[in-house]
PDB file of C-alpha atoms in Angstrom:
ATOM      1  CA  UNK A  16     -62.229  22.229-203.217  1.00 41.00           C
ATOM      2  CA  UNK A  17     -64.078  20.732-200.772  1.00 43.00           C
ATOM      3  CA  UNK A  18     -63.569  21.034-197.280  1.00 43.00           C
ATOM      4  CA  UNK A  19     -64.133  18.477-194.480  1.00 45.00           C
ATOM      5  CA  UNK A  20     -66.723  19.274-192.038  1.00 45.00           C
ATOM      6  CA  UNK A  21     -65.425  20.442-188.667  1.00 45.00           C
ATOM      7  CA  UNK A  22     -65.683  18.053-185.852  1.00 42.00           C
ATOM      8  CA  UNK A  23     -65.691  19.542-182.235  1.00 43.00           C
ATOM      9  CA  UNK A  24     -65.694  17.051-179.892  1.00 43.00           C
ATOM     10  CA  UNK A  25     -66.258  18.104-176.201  1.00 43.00           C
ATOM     11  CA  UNK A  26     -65.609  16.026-173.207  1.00 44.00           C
ATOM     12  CA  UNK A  27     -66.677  17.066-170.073  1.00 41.00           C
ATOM     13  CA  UNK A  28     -65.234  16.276-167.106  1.00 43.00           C
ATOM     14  CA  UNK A  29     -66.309  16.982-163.683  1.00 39.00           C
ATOM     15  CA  UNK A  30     -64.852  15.051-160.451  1.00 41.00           C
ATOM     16  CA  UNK A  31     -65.851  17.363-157.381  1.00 44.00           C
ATOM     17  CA  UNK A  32     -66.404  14.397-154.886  1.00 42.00           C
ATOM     18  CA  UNK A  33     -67.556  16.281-152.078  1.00 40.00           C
ATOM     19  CA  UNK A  34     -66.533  14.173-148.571  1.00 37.00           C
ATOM     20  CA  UNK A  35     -68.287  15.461-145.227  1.00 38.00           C
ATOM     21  CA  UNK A  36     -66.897  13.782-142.120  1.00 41.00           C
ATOM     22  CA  UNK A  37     -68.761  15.256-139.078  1.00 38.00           C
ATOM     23  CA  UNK A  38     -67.287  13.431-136.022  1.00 39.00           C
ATOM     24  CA  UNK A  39     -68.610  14.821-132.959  1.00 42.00           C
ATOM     25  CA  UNK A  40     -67.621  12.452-130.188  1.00 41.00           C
ATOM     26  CA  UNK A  41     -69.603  13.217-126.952  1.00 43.00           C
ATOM     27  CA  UNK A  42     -68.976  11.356-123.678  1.00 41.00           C
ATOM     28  CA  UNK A  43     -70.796  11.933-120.945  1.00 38.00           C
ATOM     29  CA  UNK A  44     -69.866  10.345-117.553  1.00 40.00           C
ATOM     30  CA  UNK A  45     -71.962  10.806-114.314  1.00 39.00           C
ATOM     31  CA  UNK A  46     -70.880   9.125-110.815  1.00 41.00           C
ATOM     32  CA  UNK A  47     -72.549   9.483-107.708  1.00 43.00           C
ATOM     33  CA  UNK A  48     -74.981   7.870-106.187  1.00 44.00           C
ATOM     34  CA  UNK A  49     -76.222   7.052-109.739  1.00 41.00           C
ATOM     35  CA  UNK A  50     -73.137   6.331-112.378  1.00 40.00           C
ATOM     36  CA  UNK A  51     -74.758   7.047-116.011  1.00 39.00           C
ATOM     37  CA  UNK A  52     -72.176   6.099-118.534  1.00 38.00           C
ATOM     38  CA  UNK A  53     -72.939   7.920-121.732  1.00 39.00           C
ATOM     39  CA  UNK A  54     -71.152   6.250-124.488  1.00 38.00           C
ATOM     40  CA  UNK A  55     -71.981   8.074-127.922  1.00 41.00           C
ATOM     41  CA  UNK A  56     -69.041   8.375-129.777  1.00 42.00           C
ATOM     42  CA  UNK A  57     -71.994   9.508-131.931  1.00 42.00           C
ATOM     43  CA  UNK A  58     -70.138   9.543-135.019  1.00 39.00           C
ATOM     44  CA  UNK A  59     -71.717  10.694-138.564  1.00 38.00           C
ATOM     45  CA  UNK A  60     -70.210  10.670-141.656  1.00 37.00           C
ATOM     46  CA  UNK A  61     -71.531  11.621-144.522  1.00 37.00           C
ATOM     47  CA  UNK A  62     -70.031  10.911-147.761  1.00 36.00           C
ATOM     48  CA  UNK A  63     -71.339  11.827-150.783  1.00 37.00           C
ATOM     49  CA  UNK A  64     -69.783  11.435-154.018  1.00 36.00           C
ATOM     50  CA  UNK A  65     -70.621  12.914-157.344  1.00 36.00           C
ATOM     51  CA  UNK A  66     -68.950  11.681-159.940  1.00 34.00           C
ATOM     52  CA  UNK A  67     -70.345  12.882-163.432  1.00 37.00           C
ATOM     53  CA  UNK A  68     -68.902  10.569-166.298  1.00 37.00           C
ATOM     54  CA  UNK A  69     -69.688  10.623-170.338  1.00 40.00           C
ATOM     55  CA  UNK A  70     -71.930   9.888-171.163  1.00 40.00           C
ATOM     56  CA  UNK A  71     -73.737  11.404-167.581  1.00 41.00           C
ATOM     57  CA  UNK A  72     -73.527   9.260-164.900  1.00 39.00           C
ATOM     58  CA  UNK A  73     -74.271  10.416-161.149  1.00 40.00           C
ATOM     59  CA  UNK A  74     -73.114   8.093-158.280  1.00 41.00           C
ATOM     60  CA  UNK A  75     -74.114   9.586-154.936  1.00 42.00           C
ATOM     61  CA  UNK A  76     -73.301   7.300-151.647  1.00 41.00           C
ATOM     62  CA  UNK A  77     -74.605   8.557-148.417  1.00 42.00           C
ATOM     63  CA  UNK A  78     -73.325   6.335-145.308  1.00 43.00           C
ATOM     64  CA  UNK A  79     -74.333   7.577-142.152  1.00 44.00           C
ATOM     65  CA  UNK A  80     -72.880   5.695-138.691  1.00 44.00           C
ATOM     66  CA  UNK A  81     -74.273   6.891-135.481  1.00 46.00           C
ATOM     67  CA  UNK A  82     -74.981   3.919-133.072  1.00 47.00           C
ATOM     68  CA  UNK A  83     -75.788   5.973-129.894  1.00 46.00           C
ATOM     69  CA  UNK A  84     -74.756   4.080-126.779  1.00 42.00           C
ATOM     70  CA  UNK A  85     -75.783   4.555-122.927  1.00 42.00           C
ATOM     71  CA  UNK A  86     -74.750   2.250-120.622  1.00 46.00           C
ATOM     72  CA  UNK A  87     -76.617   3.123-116.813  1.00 42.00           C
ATOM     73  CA  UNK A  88     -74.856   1.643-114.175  1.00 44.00           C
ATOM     74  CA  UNK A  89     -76.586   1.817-110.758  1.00 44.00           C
ATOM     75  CA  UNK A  90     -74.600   1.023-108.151  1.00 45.00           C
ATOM     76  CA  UNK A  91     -75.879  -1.489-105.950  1.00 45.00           C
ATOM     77  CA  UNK A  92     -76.658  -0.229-102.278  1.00 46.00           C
ATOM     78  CA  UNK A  93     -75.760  -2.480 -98.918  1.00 43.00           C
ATOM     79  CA  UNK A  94     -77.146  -1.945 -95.197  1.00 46.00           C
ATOM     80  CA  UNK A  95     -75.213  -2.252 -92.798  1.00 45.00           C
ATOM     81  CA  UNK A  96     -77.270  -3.649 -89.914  1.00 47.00           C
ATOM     82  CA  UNK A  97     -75.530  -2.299 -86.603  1.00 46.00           C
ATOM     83  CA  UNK A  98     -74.560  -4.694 -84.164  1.00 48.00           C
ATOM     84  CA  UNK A  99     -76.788  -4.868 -81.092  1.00 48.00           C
ATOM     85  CA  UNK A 100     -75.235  -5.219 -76.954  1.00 45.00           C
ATOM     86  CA  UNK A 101     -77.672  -6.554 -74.457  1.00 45.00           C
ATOM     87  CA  UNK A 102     -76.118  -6.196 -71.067  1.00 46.00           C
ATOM     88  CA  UNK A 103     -76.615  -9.526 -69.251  1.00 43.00           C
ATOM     89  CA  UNK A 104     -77.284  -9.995 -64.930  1.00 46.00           C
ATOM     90  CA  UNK A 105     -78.093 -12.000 -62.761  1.00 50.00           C
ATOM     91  CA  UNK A 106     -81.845 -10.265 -60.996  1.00 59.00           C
ATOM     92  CA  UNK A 107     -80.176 -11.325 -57.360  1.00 73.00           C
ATOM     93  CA  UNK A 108     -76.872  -9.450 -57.487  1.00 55.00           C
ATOM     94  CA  UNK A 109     -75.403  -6.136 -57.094  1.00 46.00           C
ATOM     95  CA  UNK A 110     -72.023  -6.990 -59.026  1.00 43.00           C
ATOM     96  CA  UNK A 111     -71.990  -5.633 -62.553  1.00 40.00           C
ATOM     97  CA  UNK A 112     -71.575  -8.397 -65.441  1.00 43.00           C
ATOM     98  CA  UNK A 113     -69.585  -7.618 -68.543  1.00 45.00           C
ATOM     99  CA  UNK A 114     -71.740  -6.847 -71.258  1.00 46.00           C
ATOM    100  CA  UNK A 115     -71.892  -9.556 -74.165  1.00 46.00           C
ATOM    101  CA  UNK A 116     -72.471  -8.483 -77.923  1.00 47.00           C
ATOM    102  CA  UNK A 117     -74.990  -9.971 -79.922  1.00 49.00           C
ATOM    103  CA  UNK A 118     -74.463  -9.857 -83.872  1.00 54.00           C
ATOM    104  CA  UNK A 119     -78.003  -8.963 -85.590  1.00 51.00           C
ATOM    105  CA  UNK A 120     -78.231 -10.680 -88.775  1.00 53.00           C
ATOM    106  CA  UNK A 121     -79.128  -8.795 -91.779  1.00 52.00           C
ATOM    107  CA  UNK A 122     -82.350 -10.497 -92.465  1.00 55.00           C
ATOM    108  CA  UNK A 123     -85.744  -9.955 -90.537  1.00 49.00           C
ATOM    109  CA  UNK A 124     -87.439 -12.394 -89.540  1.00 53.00           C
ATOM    110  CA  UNK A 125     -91.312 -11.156 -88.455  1.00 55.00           C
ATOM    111  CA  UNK A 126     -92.072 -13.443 -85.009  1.00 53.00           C
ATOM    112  CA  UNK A 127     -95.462 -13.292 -83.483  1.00 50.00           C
ATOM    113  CA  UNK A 128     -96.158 -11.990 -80.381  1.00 53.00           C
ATOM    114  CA  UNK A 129     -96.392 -13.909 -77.475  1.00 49.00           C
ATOM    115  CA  UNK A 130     -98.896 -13.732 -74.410  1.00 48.00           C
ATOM    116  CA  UNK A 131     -96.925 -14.822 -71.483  1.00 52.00           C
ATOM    117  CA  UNK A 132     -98.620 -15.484 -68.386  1.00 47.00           C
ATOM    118  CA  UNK A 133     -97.219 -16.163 -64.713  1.00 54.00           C
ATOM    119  CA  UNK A 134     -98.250 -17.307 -61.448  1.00 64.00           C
ATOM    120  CA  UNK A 135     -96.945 -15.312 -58.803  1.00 74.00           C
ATOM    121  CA  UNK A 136     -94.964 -16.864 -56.382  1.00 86.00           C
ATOM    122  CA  UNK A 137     -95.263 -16.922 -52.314  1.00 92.00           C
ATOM    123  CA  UNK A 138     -92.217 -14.731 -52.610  1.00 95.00           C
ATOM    124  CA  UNK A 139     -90.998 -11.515 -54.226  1.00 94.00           C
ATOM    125  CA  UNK A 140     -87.928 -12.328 -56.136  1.00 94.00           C
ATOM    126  CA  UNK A 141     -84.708 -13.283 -54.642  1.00 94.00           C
ATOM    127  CA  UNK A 142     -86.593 -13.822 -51.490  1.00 97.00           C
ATOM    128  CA  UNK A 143     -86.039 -17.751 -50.046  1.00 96.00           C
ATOM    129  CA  UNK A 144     -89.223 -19.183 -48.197  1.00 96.00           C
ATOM    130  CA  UNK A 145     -88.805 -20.692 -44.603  1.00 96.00           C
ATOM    131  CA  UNK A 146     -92.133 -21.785 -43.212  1.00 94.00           C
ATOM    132  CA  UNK A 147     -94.635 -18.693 -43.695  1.00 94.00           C
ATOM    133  CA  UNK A 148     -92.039 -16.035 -44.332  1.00 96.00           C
ATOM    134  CA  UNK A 149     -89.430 -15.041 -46.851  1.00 98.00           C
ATOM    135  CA  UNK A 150     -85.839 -14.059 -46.399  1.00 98.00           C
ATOM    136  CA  UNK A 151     -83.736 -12.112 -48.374  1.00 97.00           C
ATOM    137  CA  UNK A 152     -79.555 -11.396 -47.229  1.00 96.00           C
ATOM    138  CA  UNK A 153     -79.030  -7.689 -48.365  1.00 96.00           C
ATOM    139  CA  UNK A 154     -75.183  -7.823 -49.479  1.00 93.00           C
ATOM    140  CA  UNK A 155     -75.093  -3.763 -49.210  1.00 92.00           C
ATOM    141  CA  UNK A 156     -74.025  -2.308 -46.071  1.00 94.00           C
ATOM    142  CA  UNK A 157     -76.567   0.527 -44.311  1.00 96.00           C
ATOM    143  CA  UNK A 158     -77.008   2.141 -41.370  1.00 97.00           C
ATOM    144  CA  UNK A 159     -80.094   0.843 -39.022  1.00 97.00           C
ATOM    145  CA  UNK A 160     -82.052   3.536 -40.247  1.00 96.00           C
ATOM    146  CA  UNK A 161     -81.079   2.652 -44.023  1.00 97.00           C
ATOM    147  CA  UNK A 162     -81.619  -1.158 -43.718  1.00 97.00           C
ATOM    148  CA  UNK A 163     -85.242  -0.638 -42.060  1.00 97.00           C
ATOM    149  CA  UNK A 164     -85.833   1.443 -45.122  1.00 97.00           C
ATOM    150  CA  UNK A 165     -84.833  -0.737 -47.440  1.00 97.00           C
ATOM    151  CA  UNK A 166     -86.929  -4.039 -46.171  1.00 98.00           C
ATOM    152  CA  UNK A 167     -89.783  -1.607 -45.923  1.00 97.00           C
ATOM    153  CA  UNK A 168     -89.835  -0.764 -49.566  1.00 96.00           C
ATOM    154  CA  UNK A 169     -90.037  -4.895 -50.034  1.00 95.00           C
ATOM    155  CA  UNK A 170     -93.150  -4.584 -47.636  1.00 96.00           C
ATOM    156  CA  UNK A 171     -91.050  -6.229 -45.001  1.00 97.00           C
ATOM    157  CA  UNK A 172     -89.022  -5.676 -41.639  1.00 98.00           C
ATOM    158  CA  UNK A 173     -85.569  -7.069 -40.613  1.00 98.00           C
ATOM    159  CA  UNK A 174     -85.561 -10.569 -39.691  1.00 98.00           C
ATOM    160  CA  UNK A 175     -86.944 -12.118 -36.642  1.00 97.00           C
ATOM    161  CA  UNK A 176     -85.698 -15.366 -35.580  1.00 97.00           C
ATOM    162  CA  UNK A 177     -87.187 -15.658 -32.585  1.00 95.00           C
ATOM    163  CA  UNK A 178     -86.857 -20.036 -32.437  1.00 96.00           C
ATOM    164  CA  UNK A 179     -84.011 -21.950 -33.004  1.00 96.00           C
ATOM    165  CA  UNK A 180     -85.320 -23.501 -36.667  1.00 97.00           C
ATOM    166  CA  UNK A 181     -85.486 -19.846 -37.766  1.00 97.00           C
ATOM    167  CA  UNK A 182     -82.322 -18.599 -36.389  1.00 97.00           C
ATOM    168  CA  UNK A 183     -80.624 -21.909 -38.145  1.00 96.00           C
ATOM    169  CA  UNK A 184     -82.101 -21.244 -41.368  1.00 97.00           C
ATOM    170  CA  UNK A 185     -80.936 -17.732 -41.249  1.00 96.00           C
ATOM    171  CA  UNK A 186     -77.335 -18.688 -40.430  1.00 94.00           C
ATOM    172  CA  UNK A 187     -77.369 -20.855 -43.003  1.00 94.00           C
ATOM    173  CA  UNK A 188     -78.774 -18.448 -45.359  1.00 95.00           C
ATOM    174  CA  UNK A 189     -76.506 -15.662 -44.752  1.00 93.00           C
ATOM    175  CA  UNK A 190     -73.234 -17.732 -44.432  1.00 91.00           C
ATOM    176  CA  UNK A 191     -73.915 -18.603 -48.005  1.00 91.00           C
ATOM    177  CA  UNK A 192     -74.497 -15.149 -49.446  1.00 86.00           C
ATOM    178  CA  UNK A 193     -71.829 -13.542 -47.401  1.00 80.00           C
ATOM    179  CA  UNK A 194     -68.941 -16.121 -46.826  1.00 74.00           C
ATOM    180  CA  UNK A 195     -68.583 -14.743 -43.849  1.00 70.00           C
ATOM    181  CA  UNK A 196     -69.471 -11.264 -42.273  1.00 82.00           C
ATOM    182  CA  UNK A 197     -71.523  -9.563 -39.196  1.00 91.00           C
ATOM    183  CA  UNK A 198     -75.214  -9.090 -40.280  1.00 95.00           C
ATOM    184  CA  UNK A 199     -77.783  -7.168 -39.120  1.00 97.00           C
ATOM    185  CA  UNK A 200     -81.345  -9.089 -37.565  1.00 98.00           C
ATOM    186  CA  UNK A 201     -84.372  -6.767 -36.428  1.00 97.00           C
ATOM    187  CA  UNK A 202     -83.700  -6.719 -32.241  1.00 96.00           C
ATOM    188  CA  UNK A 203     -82.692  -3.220 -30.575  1.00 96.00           C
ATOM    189  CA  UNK A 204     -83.492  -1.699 -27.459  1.00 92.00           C
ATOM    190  CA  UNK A 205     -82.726   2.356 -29.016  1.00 91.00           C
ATOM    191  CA  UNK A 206     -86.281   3.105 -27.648  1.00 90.00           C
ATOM    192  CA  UNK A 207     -85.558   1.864 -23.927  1.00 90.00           C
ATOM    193  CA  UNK A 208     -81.641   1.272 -22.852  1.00 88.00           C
ATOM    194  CA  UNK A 209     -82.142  -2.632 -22.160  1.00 87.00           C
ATOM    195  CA  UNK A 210     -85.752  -3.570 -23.153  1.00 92.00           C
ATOM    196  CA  UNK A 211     -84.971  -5.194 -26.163  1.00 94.00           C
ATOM    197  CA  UNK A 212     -87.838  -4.889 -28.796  1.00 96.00           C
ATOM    198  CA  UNK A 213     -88.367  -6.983 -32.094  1.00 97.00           C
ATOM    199  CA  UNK A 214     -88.945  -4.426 -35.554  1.00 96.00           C
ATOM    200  CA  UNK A 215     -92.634  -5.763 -35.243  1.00 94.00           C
ATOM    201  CA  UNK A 216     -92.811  -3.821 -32.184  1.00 95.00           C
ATOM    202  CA  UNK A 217     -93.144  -7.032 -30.210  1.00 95.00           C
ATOM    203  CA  UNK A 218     -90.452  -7.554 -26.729  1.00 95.00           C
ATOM    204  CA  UNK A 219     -88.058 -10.204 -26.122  1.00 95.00           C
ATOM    205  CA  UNK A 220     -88.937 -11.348 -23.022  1.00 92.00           C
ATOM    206  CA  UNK A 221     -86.943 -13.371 -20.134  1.00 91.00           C
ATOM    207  CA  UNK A 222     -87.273 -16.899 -21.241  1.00 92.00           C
ATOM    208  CA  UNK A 223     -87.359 -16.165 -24.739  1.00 94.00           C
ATOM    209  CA  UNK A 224     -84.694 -17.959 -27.338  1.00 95.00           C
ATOM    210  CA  UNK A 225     -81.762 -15.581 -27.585  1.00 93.00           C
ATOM    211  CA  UNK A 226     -78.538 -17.592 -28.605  1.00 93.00           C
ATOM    212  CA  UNK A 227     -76.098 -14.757 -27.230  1.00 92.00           C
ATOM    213  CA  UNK A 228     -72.385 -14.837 -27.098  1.00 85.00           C
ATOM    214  CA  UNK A 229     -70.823 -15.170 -23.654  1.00 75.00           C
ATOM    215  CA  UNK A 230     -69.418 -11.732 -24.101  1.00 67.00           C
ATOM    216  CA  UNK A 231     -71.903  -9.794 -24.006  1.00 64.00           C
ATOM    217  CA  UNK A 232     -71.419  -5.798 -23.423  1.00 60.00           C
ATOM    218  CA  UNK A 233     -73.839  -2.774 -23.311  1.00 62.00           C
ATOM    219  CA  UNK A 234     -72.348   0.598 -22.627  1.00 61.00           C
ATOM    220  CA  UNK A 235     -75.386   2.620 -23.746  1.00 67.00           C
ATOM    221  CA  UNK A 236     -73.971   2.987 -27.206  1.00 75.00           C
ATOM    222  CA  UNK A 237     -74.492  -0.248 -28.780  1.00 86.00           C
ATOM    223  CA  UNK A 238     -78.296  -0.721 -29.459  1.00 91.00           C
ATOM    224  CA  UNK A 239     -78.509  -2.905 -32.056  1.00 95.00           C
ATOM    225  CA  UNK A 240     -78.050  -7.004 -32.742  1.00 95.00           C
ATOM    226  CA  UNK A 241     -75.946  -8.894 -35.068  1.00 94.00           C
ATOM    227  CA  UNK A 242     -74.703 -12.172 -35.925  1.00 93.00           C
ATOM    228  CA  UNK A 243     -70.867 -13.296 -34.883  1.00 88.00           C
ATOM    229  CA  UNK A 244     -68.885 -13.619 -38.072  1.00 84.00           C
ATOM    230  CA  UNK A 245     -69.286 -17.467 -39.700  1.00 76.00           C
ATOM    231  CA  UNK A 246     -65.257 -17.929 -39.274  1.00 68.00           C
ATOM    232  CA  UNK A 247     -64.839 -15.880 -36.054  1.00 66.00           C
ATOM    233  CA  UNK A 248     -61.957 -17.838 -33.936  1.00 62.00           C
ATOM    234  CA  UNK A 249     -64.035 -20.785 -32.572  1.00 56.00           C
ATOM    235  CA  UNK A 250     -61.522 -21.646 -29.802  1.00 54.00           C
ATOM    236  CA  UNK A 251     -62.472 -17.945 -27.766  1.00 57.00           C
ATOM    237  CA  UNK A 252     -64.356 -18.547 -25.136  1.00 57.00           C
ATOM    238  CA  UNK A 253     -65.439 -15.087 -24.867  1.00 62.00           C
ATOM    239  CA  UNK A 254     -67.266 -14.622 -28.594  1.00 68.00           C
ATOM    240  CA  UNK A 255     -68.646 -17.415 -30.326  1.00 78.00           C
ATOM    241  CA  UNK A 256     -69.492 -17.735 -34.575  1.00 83.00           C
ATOM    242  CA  UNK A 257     -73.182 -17.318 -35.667  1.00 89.00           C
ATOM    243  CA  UNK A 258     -74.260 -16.225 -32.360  1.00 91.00           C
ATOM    244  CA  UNK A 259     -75.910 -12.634 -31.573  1.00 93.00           C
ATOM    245  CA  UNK A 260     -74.289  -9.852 -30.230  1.00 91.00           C
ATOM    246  CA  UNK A 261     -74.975  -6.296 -29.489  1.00 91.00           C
ATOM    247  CA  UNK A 262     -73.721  -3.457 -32.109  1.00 92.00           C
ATOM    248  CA  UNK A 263     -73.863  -0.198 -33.073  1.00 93.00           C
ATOM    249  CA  UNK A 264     -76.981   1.139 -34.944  1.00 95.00           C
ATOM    250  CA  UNK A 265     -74.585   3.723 -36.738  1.00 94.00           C
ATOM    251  CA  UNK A 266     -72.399   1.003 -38.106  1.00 94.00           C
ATOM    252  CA  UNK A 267     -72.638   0.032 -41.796  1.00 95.00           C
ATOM    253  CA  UNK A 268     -73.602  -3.346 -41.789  1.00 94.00           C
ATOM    254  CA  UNK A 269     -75.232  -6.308 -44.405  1.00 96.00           C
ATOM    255  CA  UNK A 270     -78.971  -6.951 -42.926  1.00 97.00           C
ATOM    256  CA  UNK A 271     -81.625  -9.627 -43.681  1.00 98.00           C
ATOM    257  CA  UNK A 272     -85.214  -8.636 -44.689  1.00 98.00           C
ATOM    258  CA  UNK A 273     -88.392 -10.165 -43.432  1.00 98.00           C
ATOM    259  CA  UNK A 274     -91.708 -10.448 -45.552  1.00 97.00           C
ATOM    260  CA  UNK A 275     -94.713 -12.299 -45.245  1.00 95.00           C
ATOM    261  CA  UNK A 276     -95.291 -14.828 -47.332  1.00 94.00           C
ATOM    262  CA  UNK A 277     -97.942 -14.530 -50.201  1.00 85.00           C
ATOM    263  CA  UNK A 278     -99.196 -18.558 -49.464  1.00 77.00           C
ATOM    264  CA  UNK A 279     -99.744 -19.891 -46.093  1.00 62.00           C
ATOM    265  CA  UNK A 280     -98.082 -23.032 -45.155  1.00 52.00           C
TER     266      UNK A 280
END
């Protein structure tokens, strides 16, 4: 009897894909002054497949993503250039001017300097020349003592219009800056009661040009001279406009300064 060989017939069979999927999103975000924008979804995955197959086949795929993204953002810085106010005057006047404001523009512009040169005139500033003196009408209103100071610190004295071109000029010269008050000239007799001196220490003597009103009063308390209001009431016969008359030293009056001319003429 014969007997048919045994036949074993073994398959083996193995499917273990193994599938790794390590996502590890990481986002990192940084603002202030300096924005970093990390972008990583750094994302791996690993597959890997092992697939064993009669007769013995091995497949293994390995993919592997990670793009790694950063994105830097700066952020972009202005200046702000602050706006600059330069007070504007006038050099002759005592009345404040409204301040204007002048926009500096964001650029810089380098200039060279400049050398400026000036003459110097026969007058110090706001001074008007008549013949070989200046003038100046001080607005401000002083005391004798105050108004003597004040032409002294020009280098001056108060004004001595001792001819009738002079005293004209002066008139002229004062009505303008004053519209029309009393002012102050440099006569007084406060050393002597009725010797009338000139602030250069010289006298007025009989004869001399002295364009007085017709009133003319001295009670021993009035030692100082002034011009008649511009607009006093012309049709008095008693005080007349532009003329002198005596005053009080302890009044507060507008005065006109006297300096000598830097050029003879």
């Amino acid at each position: 009897m014969a007997t048919s060989p045994s036949t074993t017939t073994t398959t083996p069979t193995t499917t273990s894909p193994t599938t790794s999927m390590a996502t590890s999103p990481s986002t990192t975000t940084t603002t202030a002054p300096t924005t970093s924008l990390a972008t990583s979804p750094s994302t791996t995955t690993t597959l890997t497949s092992t697939i064993a197959t009669s007769p013995s086949t091995a497949t293994t795929t390995t993919t592997t993503t990670a793009p790694t993204t950063t994105m830097a953002t700066s952020p972009s810085t202005s200046t702000a250039t602050a706006p600059t106010t330069t007070k504007v005057t006038s050099p002759c006047t005592t009345t404040n001017a409204a301040p204007t404001t002048t926009m500096a523009p964001p650029s810089v512009t380098m200039t060279p300097t400049a050398v400026m040169t000036t003459t110097e005139g026969p007058c110090p500033p706001c001074y008007e020349l008549f013949q070989e003196n200046c003038y100046k009408v001080f607005e401000e209103t002083l005391r004798y003592e105050g108004s003597v100071e004040t032409c002294s610190k020009d280098g001056g004295i108060l004004a001595t219009p001792r001819d009738r071109t002079t005293d004209q000029f002066l008139i002229g010269l004062k009505n303008r800056a004053t519209g029309s008050e009393y002012v102050r000239i440099g006569l007084t007799d406060r050393a002597q009661e009725g010797v009338l001196v000139w602030s250069d220490g010289s006298p007025l003597r009989k004869g001399d040009y002295s364009p007085w009103t017709r009133r003319l009063r001295n009670n021993g308390l009035k030692n100082c001279v002034e011009y008649v209001r511009a607009d006093y009431n012309i049709h008095s016969l008693a005080i007349q406009p532009n003329k002198w008359q005596i005053t009080s030293c302890d009044w507060n009056q507008m005065f006109i300064c006297q300096v000598k001319s830097r050029v003879e003429t």
